[in-house]
Each structure stands twice: as C-alpha cells, then as structure tokens.
Short mmCIF file of N, CA and C in Angstrom, two decimals:
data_model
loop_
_atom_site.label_atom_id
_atom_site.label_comp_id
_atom_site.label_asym_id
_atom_site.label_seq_id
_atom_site.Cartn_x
_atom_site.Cartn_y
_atom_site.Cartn_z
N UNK U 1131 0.85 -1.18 0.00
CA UNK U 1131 0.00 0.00 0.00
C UNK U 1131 0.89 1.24 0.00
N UNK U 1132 0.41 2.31 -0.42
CA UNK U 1132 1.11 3.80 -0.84
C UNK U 1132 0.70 4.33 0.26
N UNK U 1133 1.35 5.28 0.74
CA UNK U 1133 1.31 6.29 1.63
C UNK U 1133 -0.08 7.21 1.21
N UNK U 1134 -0.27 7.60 1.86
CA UNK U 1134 -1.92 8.69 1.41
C UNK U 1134 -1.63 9.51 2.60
N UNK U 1135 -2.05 11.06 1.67
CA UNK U 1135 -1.72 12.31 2.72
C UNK U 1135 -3.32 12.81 2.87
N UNK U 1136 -3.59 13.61 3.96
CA UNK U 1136 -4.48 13.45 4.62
C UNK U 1136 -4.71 15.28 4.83
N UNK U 1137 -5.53 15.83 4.60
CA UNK U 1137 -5.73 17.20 5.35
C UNK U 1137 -7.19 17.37 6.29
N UNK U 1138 -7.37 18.01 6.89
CA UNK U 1138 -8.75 18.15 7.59
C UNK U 1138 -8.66 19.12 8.94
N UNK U 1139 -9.77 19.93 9.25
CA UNK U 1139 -10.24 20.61 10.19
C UNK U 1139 -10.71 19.64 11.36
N UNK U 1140 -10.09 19.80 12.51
CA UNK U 1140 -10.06 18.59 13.63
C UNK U 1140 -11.52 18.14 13.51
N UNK U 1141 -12.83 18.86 13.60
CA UNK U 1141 -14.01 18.95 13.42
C UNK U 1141 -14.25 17.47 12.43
N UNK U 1142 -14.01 17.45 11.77
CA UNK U 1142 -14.35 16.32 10.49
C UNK U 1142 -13.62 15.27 10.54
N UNK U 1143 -12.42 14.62 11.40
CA UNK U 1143 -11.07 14.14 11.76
C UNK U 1143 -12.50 12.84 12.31
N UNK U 1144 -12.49 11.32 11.87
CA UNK U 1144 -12.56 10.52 12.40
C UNK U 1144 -11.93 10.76 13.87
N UNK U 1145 -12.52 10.29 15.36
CA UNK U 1145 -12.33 10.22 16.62
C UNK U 1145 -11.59 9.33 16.60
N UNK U 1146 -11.73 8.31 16.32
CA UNK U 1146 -10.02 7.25 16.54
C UNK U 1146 -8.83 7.97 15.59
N UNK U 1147 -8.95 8.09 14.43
CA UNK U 1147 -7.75 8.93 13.87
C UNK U 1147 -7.16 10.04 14.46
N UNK U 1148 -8.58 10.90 14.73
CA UNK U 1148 -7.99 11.91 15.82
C UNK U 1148 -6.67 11.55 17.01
N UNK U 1149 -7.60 10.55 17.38
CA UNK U 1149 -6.68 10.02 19.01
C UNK U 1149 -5.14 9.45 18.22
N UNK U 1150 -5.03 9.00 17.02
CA UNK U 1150 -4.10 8.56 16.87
C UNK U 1150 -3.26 10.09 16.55
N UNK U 1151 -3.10 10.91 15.68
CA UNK U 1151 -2.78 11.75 15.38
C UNK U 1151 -2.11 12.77 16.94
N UNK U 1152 -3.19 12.84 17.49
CA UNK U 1152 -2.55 13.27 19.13
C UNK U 1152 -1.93 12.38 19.97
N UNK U 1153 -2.28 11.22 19.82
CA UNK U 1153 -1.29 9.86 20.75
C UNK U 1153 0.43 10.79 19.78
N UNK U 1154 0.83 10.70 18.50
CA UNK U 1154 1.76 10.69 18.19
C UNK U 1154 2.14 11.69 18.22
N UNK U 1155 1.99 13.24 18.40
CA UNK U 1155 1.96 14.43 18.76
C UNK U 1155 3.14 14.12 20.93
N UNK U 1156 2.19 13.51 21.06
CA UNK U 1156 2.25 13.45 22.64
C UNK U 1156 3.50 12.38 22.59
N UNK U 1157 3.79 11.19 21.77
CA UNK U 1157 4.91 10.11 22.04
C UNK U 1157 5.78 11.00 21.36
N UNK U 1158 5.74 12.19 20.44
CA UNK U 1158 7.25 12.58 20.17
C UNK U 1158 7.45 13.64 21.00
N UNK U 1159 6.50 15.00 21.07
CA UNK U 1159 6.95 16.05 21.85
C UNK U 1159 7.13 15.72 22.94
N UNK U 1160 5.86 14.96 24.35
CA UNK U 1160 6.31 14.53 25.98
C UNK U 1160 7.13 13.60 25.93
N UNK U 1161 7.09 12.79 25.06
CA UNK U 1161 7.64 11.17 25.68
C UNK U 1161 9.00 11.44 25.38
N UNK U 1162 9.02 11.41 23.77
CA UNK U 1162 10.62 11.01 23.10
C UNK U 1162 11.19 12.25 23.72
N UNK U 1163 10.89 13.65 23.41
CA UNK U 1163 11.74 15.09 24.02
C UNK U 1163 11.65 15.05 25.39
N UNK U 1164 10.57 14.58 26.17
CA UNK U 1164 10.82 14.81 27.55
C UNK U 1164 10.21 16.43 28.16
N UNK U 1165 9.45 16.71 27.44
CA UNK U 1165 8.80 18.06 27.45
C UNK U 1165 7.40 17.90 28.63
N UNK U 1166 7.16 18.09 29.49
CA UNK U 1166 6.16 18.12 30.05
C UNK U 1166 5.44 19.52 29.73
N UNK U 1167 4.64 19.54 28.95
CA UNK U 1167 3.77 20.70 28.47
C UNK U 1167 2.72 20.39 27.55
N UNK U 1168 1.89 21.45 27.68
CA UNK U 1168 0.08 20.98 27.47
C UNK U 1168 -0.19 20.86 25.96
N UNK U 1169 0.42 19.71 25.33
CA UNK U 1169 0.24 19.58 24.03
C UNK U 1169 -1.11 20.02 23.40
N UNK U 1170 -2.49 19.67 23.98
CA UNK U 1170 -3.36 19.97 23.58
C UNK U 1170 -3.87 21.22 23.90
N UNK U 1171 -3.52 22.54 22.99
CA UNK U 1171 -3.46 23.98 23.67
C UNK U 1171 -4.29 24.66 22.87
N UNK U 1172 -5.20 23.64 22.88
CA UNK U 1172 -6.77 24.18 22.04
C UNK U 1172 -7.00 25.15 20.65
N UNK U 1173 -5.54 25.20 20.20
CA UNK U 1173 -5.43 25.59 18.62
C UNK U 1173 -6.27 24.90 17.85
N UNK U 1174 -5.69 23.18 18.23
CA UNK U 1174 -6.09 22.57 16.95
C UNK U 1174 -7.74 22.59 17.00
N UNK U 1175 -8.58 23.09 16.95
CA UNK U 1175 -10.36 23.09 17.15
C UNK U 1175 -10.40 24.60 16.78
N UNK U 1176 -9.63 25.98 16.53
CA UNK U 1176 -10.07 26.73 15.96
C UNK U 1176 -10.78 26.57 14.47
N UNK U 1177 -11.51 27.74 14.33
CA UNK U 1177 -11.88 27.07 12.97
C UNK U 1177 -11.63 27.39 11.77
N UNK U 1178 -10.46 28.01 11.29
CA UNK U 1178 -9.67 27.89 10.60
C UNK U 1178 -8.40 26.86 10.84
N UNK U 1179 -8.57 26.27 11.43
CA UNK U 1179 -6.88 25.20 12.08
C UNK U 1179 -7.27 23.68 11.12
N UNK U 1180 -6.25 23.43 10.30
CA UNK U 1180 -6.42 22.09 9.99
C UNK U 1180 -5.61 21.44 10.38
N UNK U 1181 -5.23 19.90 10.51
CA UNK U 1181 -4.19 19.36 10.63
C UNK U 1181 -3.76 18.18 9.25
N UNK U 1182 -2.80 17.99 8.64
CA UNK U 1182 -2.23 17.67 7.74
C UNK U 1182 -1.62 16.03 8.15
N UNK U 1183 -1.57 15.38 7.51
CA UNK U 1183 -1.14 14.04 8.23
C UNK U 1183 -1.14 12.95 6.81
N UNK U 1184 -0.06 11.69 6.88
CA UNK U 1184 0.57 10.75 6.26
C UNK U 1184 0.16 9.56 6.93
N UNK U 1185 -0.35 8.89 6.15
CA UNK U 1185 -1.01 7.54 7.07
C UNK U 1185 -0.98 6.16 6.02
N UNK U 1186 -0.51 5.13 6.21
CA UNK U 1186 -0.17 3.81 6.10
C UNK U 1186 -0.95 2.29 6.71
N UNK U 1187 -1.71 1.41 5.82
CA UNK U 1187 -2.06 1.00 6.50
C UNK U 1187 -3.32 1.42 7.64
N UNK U 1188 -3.58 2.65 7.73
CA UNK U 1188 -4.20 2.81 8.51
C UNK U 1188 -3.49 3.80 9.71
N UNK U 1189 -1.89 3.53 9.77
CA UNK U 1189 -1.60 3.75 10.58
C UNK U 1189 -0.84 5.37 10.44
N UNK U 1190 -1.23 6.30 11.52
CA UNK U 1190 -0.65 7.81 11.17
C UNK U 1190 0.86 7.52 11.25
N UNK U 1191 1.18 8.23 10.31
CA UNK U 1191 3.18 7.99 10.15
C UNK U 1191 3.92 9.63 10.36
N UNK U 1192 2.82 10.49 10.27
CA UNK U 1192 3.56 11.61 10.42
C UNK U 1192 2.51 13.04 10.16
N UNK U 1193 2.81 14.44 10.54
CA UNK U 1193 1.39 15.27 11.04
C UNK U 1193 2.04 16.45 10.77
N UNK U 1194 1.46 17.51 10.48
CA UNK U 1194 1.58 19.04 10.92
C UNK U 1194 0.10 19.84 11.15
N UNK U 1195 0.33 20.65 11.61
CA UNK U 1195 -0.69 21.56 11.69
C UNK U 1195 -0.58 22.95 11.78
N UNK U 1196 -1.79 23.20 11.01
CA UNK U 1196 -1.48 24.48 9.94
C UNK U 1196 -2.62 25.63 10.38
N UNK U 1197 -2.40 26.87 11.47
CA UNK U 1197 -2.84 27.54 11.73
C UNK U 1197 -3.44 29.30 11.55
N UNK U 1198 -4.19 29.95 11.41
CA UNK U 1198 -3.56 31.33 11.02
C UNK U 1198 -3.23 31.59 12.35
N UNK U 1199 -2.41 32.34 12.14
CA UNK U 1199 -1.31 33.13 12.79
C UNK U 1199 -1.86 34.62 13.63
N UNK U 1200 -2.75 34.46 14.53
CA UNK U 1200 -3.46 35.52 15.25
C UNK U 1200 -2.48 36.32 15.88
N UNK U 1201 -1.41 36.14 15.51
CA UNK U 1201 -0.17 37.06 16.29
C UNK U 1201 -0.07 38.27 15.54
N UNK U 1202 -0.53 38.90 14.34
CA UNK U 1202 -0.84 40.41 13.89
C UNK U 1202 -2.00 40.31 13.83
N UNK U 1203 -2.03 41.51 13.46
CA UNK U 1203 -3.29 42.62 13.58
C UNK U 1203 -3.31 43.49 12.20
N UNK U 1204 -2.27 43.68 11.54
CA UNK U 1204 -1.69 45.00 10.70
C UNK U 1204 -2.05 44.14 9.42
N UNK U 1205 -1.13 44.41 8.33
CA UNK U 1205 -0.90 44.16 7.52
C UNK U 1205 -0.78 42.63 6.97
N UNK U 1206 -0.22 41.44 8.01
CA UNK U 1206 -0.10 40.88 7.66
C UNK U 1206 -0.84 39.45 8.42
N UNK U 1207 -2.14 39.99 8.70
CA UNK U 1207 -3.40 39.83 9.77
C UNK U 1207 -3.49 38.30 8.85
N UNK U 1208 -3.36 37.96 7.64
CA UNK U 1208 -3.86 36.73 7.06
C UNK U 1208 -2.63 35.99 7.07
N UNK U 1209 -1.85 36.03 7.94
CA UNK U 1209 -0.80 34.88 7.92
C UNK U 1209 -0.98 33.61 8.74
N UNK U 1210 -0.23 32.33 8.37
CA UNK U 1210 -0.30 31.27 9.02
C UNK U 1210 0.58 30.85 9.92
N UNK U 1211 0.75 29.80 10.34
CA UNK U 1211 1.42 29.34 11.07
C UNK U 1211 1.30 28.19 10.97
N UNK U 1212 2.50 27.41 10.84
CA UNK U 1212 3.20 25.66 10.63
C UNK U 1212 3.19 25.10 12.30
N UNK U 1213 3.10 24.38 12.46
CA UNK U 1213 3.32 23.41 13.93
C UNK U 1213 3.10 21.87 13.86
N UNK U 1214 3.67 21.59 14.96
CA UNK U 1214 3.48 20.15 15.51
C UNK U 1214 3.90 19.40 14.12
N UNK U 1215 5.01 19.58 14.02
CA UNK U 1215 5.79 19.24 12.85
C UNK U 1215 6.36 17.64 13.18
N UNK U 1216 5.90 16.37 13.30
CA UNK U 1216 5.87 15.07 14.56
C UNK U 1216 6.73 14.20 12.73
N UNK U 1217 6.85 13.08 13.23
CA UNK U 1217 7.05 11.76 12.53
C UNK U 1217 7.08 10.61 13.22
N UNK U 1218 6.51 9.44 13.35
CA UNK U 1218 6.81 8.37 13.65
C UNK U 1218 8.17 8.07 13.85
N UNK U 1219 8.63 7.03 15.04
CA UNK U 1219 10.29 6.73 15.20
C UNK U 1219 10.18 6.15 13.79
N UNK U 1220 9.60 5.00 13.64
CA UNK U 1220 9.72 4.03 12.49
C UNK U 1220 9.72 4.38 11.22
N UNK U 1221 9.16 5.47 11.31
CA UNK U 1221 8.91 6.12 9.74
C UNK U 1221 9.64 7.28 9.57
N UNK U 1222 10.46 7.57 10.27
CA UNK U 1222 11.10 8.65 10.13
C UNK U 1222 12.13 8.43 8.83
N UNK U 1223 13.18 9.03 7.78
CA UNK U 1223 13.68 8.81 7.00
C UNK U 1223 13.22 8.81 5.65
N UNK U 1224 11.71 9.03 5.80
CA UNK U 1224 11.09 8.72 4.46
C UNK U 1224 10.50 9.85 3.37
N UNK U 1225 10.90 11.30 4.02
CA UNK U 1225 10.46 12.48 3.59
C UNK U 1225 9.33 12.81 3.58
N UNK U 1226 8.17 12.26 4.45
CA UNK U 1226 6.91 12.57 5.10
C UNK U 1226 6.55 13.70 5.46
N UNK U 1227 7.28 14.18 6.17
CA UNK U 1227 7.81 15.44 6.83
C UNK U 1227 7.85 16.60 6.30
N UNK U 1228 8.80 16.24 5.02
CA UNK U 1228 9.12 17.00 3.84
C UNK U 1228 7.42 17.55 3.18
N UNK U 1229 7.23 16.19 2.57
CA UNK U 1229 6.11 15.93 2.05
C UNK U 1229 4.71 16.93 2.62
N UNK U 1230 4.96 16.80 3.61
CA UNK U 1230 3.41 17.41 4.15
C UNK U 1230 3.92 19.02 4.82
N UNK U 1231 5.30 19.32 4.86
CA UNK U 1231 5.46 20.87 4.38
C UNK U 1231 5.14 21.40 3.45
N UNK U 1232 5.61 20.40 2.09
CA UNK U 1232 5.52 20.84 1.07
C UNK U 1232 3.57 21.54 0.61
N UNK U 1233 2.53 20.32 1.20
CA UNK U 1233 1.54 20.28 1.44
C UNK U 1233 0.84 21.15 2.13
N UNK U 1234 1.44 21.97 3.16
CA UNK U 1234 1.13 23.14 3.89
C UNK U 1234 1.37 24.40 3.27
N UNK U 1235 2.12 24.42 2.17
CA UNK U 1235 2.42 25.57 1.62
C UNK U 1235 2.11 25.76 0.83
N UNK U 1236 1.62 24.86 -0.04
CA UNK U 1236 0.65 24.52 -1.00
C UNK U 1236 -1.06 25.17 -0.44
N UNK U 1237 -1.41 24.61 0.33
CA UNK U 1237 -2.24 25.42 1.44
C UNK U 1237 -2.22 26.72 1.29
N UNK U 1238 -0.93 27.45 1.65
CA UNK U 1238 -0.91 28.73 2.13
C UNK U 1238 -1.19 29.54 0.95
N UNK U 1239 -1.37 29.06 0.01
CA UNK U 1239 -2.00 29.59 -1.33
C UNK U 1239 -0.93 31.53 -1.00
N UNK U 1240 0.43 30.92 -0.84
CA UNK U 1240 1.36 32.25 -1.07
C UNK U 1240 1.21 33.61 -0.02
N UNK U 1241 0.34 32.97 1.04
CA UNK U 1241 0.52 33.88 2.28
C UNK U 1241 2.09 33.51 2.79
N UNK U 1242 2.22 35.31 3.98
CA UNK U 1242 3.13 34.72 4.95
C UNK U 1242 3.17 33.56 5.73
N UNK U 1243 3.97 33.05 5.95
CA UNK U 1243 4.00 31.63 7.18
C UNK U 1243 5.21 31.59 8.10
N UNK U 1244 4.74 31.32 9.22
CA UNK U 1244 5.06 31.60 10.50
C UNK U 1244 5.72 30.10 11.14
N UNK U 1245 7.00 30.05 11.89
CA UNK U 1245 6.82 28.82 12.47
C UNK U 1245 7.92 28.84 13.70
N UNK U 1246 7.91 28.33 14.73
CA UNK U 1246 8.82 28.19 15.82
C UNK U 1246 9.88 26.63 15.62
N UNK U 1247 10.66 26.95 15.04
CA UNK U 1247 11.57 25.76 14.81
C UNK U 1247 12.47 25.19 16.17
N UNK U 1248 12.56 24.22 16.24
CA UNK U 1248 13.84 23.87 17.35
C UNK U 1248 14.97 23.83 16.43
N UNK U 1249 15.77 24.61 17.20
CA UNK U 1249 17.47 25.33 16.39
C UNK U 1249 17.88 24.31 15.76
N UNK U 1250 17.63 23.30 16.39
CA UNK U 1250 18.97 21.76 15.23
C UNK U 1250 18.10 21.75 14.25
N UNK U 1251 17.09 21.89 14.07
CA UNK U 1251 16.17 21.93 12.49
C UNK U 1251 15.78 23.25 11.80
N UNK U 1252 16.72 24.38 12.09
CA UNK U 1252 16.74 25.40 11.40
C UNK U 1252 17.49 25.20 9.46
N UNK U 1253 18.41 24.52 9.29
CA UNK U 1253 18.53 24.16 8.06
C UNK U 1253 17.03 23.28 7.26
N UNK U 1254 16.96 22.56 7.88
CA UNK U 1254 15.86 21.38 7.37
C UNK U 1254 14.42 22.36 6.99
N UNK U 1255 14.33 23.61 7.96
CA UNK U 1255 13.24 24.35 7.26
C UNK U 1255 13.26 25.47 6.21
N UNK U 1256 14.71 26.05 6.36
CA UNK U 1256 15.92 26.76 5.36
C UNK U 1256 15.25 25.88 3.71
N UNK U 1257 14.94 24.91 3.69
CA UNK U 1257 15.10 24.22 2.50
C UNK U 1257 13.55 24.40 2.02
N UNK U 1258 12.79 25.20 2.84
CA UNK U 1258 11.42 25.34 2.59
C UNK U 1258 11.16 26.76 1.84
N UNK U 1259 12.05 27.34 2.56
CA UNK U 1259 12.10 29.35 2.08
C UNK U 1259 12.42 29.65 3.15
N UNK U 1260 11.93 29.21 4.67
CA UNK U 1260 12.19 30.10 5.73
C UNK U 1260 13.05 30.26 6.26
N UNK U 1261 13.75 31.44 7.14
CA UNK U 1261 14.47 32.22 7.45
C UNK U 1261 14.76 32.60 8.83
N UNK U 1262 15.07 32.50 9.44
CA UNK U 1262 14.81 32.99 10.94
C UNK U 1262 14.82 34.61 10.87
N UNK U 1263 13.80 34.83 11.62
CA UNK U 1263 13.91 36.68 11.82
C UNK U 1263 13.64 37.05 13.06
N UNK U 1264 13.97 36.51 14.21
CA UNK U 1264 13.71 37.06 15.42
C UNK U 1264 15.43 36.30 16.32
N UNK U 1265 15.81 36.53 17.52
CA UNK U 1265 16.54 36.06 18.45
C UNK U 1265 15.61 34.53 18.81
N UNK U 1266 16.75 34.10 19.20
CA UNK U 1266 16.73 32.61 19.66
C UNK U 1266 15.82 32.42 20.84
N UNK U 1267 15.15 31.48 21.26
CA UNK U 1267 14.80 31.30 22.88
C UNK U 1267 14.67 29.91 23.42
N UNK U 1268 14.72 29.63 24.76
CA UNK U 1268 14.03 28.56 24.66
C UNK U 1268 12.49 28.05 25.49
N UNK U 1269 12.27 26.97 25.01
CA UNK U 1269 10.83 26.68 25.33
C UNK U 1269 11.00 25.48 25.47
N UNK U 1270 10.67 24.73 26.87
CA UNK U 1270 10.42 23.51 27.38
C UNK U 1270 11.61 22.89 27.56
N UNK U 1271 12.90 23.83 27.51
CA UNK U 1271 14.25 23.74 27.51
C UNK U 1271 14.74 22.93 26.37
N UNK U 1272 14.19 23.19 25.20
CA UNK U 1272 15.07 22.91 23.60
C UNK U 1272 15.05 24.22 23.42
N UNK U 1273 16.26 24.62 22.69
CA UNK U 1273 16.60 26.15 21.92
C UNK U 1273 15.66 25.63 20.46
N UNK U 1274 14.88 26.93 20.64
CA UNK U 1274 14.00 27.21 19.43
C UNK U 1274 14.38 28.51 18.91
N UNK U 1275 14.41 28.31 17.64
CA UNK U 1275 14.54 30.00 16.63
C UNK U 1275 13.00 30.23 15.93
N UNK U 1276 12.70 31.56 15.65
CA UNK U 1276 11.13 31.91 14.78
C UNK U 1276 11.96 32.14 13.43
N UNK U 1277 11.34 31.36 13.04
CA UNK U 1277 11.29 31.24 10.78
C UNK U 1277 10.04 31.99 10.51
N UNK U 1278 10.25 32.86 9.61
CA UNK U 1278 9.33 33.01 8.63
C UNK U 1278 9.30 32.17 7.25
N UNK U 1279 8.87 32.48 6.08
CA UNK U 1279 8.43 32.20 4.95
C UNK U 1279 7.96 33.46 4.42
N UNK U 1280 8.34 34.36 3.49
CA UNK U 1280 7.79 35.14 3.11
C UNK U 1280 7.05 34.82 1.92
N UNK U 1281 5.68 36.16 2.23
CA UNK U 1281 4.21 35.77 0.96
C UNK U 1281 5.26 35.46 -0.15
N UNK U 1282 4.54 34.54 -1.24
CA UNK U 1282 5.06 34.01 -2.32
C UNK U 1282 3.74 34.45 -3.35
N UNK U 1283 3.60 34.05 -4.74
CA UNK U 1283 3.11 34.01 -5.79
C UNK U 1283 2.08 32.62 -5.74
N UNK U 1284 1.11 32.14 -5.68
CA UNK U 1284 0.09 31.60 -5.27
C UNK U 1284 1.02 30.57 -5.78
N UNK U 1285 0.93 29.32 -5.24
CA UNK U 1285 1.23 27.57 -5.88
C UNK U 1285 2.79 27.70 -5.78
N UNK U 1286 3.63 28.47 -5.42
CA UNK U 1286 4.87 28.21 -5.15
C UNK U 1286 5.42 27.56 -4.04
N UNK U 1287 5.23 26.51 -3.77
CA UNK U 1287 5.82 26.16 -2.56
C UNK U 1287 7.37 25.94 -2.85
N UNK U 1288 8.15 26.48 -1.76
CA UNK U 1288 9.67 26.32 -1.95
C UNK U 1288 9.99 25.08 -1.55
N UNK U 1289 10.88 24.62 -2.16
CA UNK U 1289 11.63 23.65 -1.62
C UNK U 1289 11.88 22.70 -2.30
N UNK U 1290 12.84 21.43 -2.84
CA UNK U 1290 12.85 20.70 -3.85
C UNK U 1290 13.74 19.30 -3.28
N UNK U 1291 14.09 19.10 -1.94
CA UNK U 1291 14.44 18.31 -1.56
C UNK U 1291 13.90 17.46 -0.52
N UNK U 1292 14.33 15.94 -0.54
CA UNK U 1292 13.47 15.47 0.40
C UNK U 1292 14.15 15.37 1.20
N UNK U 1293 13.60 14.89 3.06
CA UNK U 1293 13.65 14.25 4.17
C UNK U 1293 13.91 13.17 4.23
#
C-alpha cells in the first residue's frame, strides 16, 4: 500500500484517527523530548486550524498543523502558522515530513508563514524558504529560533528536496 496524505479541520477528523494523530503528537513532543507541556493547547479546534497528516495502512506515520497566525493585527493579519511538525520513530527517513510541508504551503495559497523551529532543524526548514527573523529562545528547555516564509506568488511552494 502507498502512503496517502491526509488534510482536515479537527471537526471532520474521524475520533479514533484523531486520538491517533494526538497519541503521536504526545509520544514525540512529551515522551521522546521529555517536554512536560500541554500539548493539547486548544489551537487545533479553531476554525480555521487544519491538521495535515501521512497515514499507512491505517496507521498515522507523520502530522503538521497548519494555523492562522493571530499574532498580527496589521498588515499581515492573514498569515499562518506551521506546527506540531511530529514523525513516527519508524517512519522517520522517508520524507513525510518534507512531504506534508511541502503540502502546507501549498495550502498557504502564497501567504506569509510563520513557524517556531527547534534550532537543530533550522537548516531542514531553510530548504522550505524560511528564514529565521527574530533572536533565539528557549521553550520547554530545547533552543528554538522563529522562521518566517515570506508571501510568495500563489502555488509556489519552496523547496525541492526530500527528508
């Protein structure tokens, strides 16, 4: 069986898929990082928020979720925001990851996009368009940098390499 990519507004998200999609959210950010913090921080149920996801078998292999970006007000009030950027241990290696960035930006139909990277994966999102434009910090004690993506020309998603 082929991989099949998946988009949807949590709202419409089968309830067991759901749970799987957040089980793997929760085994990479709490478990594997060691992060004790409130994964479920009630983004994903806005109603513009979809979540993006790679599934096998049945089984979720890998997720993002794709938010607007309520952090302006001004000018650039219709921007998004990338998150919960997860992969399966097992499936990791397979450009999934890649894949369903690529898929989010595709989405962004050439808005700005917004994302909080952890610093060791500041190249890996470099390969998307984005950029870091703010100072470093950290959160949940991993050093994270803020990437942008600047607006593009509708259907351009950057990037041409895989994961």
């Amino acid at each position: 069986m082929t991989v099949q990519f998946r988009i949807s507004p949590v709202a419409l998200i089968d309830p067991l898929r759901l749970y799987d999609l957040l089980r793997l959210r929760v085994d990479v950010f709490v478990v594997e990082q060691e992060c004790a913090y409130p994964e479920l921080d009630g983004r994903d149920v806005e109603p513009d928020a979809v979540m993006l996801w790679a599934e096998e078998y049945e089984q979720v292999l890998a997720t993002v979720r794709l938010l607007v970006d309520h952090a302006d007000d001004g000018a650039d009030a219709d921007a998004l925001r990338i998150g919960r950027v997860a992969t399966a241990t097992a499936a990791r290696g397979r450009g999934l990851a890649a894949d369903l960035m690529r898929l989010a930006l595709d989405r962004a139909d050439g808005r700005l996009v917004r994302l909080d990277a952890q610093a060791h994966l500041e190249g890996w999102y470099a390969r998307f368009g984005f950029v870091v434009d703010g100072p470093g910090f950290l959160e949940d004690g991993i050093p994270h940098v803020p990437m942008s993506r600047a607006a593009t020309p509708s259907g351009d998603a950057a990037g041409t390499t895989d994961a």
